[in-house]
mmCIF file of C-alpha atoms in Angstrom:
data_model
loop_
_atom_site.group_PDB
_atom_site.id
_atom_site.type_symbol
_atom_site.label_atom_id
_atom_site.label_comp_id
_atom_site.label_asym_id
_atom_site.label_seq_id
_atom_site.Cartn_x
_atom_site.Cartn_y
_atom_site.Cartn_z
ATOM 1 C CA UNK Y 46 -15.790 2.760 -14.488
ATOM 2 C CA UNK Y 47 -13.192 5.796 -14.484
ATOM 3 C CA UNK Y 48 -14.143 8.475 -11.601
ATOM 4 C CA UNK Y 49 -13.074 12.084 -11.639
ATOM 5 C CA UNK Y 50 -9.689 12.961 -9.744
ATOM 6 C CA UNK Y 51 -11.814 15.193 -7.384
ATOM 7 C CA UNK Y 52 -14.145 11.942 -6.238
ATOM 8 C CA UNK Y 53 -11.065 10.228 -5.145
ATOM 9 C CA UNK Y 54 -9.819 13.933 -3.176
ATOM 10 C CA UNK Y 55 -13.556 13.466 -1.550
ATOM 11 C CA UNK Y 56 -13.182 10.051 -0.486
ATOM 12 C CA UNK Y 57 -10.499 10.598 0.768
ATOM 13 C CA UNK Y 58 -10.720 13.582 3.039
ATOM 14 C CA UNK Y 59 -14.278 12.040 4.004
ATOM 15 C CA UNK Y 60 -12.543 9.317 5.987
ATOM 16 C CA UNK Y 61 -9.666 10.657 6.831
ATOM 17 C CA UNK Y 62 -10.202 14.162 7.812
ATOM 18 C CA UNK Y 63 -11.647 12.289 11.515
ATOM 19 C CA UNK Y 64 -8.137 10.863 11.780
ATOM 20 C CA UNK Y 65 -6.146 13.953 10.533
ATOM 21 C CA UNK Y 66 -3.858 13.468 13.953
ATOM 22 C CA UNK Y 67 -3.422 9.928 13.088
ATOM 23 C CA UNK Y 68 -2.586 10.932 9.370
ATOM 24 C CA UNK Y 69 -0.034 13.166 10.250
ATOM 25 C CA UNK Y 70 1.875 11.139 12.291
ATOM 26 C CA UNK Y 71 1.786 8.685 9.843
ATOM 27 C CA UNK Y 72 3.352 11.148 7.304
ATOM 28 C CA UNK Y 73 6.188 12.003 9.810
ATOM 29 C CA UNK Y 74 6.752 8.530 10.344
ATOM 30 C CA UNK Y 75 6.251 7.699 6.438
ATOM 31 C CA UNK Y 76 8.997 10.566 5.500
ATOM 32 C CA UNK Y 77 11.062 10.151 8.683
ATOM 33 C CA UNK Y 78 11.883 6.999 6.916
ATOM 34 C CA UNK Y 79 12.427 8.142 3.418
ATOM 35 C CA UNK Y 80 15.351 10.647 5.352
ATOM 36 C CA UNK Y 81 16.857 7.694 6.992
ATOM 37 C CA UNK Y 82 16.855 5.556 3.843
ATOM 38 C CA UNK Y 83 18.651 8.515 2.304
ATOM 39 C CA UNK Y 84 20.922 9.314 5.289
ATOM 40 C CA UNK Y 85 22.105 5.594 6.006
ATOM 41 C CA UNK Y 86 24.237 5.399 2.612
ATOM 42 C CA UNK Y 87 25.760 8.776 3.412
ATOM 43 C CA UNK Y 88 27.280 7.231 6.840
ATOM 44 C CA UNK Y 89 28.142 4.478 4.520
ATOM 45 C CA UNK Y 90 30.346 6.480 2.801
ATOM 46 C CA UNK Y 91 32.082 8.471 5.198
ATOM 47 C CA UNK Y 92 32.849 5.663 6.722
ATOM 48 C CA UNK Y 93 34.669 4.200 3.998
ATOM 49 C CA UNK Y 94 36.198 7.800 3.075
ATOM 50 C CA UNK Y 95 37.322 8.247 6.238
ATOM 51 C CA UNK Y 96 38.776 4.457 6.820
ATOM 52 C CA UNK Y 97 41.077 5.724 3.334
ATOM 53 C CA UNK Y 98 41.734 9.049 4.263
ATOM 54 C CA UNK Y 99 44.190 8.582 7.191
ATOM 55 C CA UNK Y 100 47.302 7.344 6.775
ATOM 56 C CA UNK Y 101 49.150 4.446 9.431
ATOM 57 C CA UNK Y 102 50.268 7.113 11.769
ATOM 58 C CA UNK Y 103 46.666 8.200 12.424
ATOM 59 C CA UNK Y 104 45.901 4.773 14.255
ATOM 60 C CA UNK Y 105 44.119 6.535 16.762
ATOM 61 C CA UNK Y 106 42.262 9.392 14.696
ATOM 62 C CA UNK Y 107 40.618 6.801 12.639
ATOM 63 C CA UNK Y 108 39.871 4.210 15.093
ATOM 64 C CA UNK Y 109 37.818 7.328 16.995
ATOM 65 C CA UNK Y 110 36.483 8.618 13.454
ATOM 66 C CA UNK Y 111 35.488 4.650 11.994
ATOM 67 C CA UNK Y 112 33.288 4.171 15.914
ATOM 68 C CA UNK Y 113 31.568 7.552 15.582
ATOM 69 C CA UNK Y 114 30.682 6.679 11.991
ATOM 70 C CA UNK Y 115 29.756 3.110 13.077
ATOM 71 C CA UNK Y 116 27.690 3.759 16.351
ATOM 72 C CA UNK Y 117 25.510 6.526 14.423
ATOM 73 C CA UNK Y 118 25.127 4.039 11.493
ATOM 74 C CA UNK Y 119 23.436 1.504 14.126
ATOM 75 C CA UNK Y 120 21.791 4.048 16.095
ATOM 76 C CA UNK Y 121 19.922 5.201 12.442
ATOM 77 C CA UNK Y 122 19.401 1.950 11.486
ATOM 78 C CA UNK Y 123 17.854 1.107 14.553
ATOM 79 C CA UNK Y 124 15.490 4.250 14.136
ATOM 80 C CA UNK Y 125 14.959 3.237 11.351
ATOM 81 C CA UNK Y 126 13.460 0.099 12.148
ATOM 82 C CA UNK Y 127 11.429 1.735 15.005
ATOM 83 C CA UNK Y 128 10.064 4.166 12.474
ATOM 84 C CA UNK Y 129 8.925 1.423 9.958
ATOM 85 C CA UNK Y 130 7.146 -0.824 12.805
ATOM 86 C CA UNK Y 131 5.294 2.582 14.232
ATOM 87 C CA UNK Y 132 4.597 3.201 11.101
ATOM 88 C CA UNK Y 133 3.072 0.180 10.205
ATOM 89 C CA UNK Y 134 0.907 0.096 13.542
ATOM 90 C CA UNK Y 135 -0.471 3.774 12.361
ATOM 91 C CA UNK Y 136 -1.631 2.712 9.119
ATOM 92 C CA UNK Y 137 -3.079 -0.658 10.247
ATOM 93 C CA UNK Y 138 -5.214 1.607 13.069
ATOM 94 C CA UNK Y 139 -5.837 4.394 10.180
ATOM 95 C CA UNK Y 140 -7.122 1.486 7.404
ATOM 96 C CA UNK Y 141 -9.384 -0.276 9.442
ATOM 97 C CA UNK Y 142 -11.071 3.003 11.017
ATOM 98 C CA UNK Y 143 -11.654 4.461 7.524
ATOM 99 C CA UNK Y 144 -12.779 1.267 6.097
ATOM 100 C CA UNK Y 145 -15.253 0.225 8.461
ATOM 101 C CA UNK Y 146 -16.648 3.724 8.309
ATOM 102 C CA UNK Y 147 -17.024 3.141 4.717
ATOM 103 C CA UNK Y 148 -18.373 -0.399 4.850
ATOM 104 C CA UNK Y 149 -21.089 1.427 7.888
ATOM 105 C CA UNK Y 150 -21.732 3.831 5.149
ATOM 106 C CA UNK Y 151 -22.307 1.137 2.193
ATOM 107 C CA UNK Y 152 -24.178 -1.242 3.847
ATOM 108 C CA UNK Y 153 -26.732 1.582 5.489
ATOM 109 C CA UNK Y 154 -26.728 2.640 1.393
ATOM 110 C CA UNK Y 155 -27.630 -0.775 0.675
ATOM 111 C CA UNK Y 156 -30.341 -1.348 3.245
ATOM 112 C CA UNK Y 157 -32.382 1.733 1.989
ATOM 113 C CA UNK Y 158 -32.087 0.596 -1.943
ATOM 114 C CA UNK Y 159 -35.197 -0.921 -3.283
ATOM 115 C CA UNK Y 160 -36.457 -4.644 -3.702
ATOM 116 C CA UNK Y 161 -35.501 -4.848 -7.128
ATOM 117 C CA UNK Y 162 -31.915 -4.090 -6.429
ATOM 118 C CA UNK Y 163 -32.003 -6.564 -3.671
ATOM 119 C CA UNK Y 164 -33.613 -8.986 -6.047
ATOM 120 C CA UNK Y 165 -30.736 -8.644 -8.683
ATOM 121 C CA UNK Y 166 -27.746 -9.314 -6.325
ATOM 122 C CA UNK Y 167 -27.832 -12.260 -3.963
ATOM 123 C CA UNK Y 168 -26.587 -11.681 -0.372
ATOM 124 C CA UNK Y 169 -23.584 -13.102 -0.688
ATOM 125 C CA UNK Y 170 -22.636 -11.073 -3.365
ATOM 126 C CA UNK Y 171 -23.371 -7.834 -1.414
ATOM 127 C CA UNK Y 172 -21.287 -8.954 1.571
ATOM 128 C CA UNK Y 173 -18.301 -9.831 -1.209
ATOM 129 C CA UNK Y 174 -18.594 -6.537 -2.627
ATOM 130 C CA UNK Y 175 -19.182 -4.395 0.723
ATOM 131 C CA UNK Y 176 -16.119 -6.269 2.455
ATOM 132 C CA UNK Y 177 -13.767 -7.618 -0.047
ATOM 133 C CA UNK Y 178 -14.173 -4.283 -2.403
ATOM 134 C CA UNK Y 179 -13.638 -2.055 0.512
ATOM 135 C CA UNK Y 180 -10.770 -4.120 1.776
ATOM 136 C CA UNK Y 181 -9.045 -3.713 -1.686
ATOM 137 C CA UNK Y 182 -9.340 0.100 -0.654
ATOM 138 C CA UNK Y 183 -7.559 -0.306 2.863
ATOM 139 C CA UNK Y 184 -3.851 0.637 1.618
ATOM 140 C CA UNK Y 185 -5.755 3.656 -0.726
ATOM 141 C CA UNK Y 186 -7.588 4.803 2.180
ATOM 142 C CA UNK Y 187 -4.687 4.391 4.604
ATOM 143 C CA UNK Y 188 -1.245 5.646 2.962
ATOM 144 C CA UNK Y 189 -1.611 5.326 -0.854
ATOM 145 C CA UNK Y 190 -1.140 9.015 -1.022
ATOM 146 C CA UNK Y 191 1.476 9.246 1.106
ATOM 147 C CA UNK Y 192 3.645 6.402 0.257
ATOM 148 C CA UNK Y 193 3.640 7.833 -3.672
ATOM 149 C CA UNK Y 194 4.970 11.476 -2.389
ATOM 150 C CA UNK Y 195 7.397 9.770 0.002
ATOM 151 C CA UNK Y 196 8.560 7.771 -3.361
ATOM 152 C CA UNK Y 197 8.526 10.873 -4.903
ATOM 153 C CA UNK Y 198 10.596 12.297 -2.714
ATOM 154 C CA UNK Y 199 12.861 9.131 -2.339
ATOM 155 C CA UNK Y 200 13.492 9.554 -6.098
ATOM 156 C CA UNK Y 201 14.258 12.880 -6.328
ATOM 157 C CA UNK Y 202 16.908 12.522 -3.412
ATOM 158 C CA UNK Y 203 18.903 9.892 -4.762
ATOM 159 C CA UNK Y 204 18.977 11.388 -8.117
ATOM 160 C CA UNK Y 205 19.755 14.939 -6.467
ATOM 161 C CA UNK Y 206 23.089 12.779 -4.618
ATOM 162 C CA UNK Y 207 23.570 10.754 -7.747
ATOM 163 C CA UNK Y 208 24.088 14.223 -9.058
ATOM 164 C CA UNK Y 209 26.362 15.565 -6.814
ATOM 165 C CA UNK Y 210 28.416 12.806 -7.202
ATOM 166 C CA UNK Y 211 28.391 12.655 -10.707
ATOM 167 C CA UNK Y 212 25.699 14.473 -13.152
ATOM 168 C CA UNK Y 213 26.414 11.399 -16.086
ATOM 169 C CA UNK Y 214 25.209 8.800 -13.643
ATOM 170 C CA UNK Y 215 22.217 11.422 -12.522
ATOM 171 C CA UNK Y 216 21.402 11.708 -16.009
ATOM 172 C CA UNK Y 217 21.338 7.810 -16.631
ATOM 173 C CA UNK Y 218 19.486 7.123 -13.881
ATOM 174 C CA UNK Y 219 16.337 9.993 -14.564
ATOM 175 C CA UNK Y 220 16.094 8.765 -18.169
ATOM 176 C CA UNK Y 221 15.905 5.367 -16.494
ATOM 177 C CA UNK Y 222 13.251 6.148 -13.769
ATOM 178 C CA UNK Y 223 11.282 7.738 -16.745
ATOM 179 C CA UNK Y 224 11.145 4.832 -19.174
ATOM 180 C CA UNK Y 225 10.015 2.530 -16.009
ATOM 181 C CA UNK Y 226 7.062 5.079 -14.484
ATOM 182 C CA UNK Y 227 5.862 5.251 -17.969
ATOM 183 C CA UNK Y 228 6.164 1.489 -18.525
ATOM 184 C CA UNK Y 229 4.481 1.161 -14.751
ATOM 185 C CA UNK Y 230 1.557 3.413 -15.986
ATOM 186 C CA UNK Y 231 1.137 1.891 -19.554
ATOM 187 C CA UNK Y 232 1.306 -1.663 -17.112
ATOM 188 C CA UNK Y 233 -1.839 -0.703 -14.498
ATOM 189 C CA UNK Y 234 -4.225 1.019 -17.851
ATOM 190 C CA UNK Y 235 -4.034 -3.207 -18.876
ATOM 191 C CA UNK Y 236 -4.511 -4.908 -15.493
ATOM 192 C CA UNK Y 237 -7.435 -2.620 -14.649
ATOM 193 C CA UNK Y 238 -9.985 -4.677 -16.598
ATOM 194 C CA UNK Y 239 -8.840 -7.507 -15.412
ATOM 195 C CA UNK Y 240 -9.032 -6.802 -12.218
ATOM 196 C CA UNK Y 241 -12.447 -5.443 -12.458
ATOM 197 C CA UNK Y 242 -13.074 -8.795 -14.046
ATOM 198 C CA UNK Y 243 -12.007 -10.831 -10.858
ATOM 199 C CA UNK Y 244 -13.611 -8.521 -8.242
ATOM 200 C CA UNK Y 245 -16.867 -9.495 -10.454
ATOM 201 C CA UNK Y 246 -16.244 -13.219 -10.693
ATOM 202 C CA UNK Y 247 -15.096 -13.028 -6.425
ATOM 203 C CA UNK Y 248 -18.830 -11.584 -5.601
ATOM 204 C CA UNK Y 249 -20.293 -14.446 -7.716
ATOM 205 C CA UNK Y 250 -18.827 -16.987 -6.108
ATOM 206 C CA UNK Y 251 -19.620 -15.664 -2.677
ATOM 207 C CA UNK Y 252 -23.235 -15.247 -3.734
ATOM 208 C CA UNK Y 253 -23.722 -18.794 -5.146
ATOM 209 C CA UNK Y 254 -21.746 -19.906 -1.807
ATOM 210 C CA UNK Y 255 -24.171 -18.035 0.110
ATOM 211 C CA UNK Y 256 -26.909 -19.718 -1.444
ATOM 212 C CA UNK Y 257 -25.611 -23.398 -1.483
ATOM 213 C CA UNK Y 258 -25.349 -22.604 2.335
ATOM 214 C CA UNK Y 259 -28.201 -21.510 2.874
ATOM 215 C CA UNK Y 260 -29.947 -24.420 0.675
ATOM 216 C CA UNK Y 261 -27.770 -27.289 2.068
ATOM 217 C CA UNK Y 262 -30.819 -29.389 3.682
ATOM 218 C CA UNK Y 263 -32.584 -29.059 -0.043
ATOM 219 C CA UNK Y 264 -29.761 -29.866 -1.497
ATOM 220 C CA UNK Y 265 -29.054 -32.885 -0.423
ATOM 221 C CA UNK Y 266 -32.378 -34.131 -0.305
ATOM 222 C CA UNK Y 267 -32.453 -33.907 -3.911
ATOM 223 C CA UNK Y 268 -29.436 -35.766 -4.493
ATOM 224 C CA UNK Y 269 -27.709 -32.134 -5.946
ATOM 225 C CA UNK Y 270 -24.041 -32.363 -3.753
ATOM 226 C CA UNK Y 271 -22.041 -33.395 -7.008
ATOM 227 C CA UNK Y 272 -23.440 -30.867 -8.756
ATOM 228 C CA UNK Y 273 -23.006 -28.068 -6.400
ATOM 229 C CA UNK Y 274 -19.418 -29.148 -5.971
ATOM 230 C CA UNK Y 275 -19.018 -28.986 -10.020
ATOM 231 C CA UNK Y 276 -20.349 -25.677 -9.904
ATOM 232 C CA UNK Y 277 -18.109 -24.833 -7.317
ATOM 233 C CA UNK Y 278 -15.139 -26.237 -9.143
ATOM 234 C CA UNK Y 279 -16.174 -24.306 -12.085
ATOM 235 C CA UNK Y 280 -16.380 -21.192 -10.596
#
């Protein structure tokens, strides 16, 4: 089932809009990056520029020039790394806060539906769906949003310096990164069904899981563990 753009916006600022502190230091950290991804080539290249530049008699220039260029290549590749772990602790602490609000929130929606909704989907199939769909949420809940602008933003900077450098390779490179995000979004228009698919078959399992569990003494009594283990097997 296809929502409207502006229930995803909703869902979105429902959950996170308690964390908006946490969220924005999970951008900084999130685009921090994507400017030292884009800065650590640059060093890169001065280093090798200047290690060609200077001639024999320069010894001492370019020993001073290649250490400067080498200890601030370390020191940003060390942020770097310090950056990505914070950044991963942030979005682990922002998922798991919005998703257990929204598992609170589903399973209080649940508990006032009617009988005959509770008669058409077995328990186990309820937890499935209130855990396991939510927890295919976390990373859209957590930095979905973010990650695709930082992309974004990763793409346009290496094309703007691929560019600079030389606008034929720039121009390869865009028609390039066009033909793949339109492959990318012909690619996820033919998973989704199947992916709908499996969540349905996932909660099906759990609920006939559920209810082997909960029928274990009956069903061995009646002789029925090969056939629950078929089932299983089968499903």
């Amino acid at each position: 089932m296809k929502l409207p753009l502006q229930d995803y916006v909703e869902l979105l600022a429902k959950y996170l809009r308690p964390q908006r502190n946490r969220v924005i230091l999970l951008a900084a950290l999130i685009f921090g990056g994507i400017g030292l991804q884009l800065l650590s080539p640059q060093i890169v290249r001065g280093f090798i520029d200047t290690a060609q530049a200077f001639g024999a008699n320069q010894q001492a220039e370019v020993t001073a020039a290649l250490r400067r260029d080498g200890l601030l290549f370390l020191l940003v590749t060390l942020t770097a790394q310090v950056v990505r772990l914070s950044g991963a602790y942030v979005t682990e602490d922002v998922k798991w806060r919005a998703t257990n609000w929204l598992r609170n929130d589903l399973s209080d929606h649940c508990m006032r539906l009617d009988m005959s909704f509770h008669n058409e989907y077995t328990p186990g199939a309820m937890i499935e769906r209130v855990d396991g769909d939510v927890q295919e949420l976390s990373e859209f809940m957590s930095q979905f949003v973010l990650r695709v602008l930082a992309n974004a933003l990763l793409l346009v900077g290496i094309l703007i310096l691929l560019y600079r450098e030389q606008w034929q390779i720039g121009l390869a490179f865009t028609l390039y990164s066009v033909v793949m995000f339109t492959i990318l979004i012909r690619t996820v228009k033919i998973g989704v069904p199947f992916w709908e698919a499996e969540r349905e078959a996932s909660s099906q399992m759990f609920g006939y899981i559920e209810e082997w569990l909960n029928g274990t003494e009956d069903i061995r009594a009646s002789g029925g563990i090969e056939y629950v283990l078929d089932r299983l097997r089968r499903a």
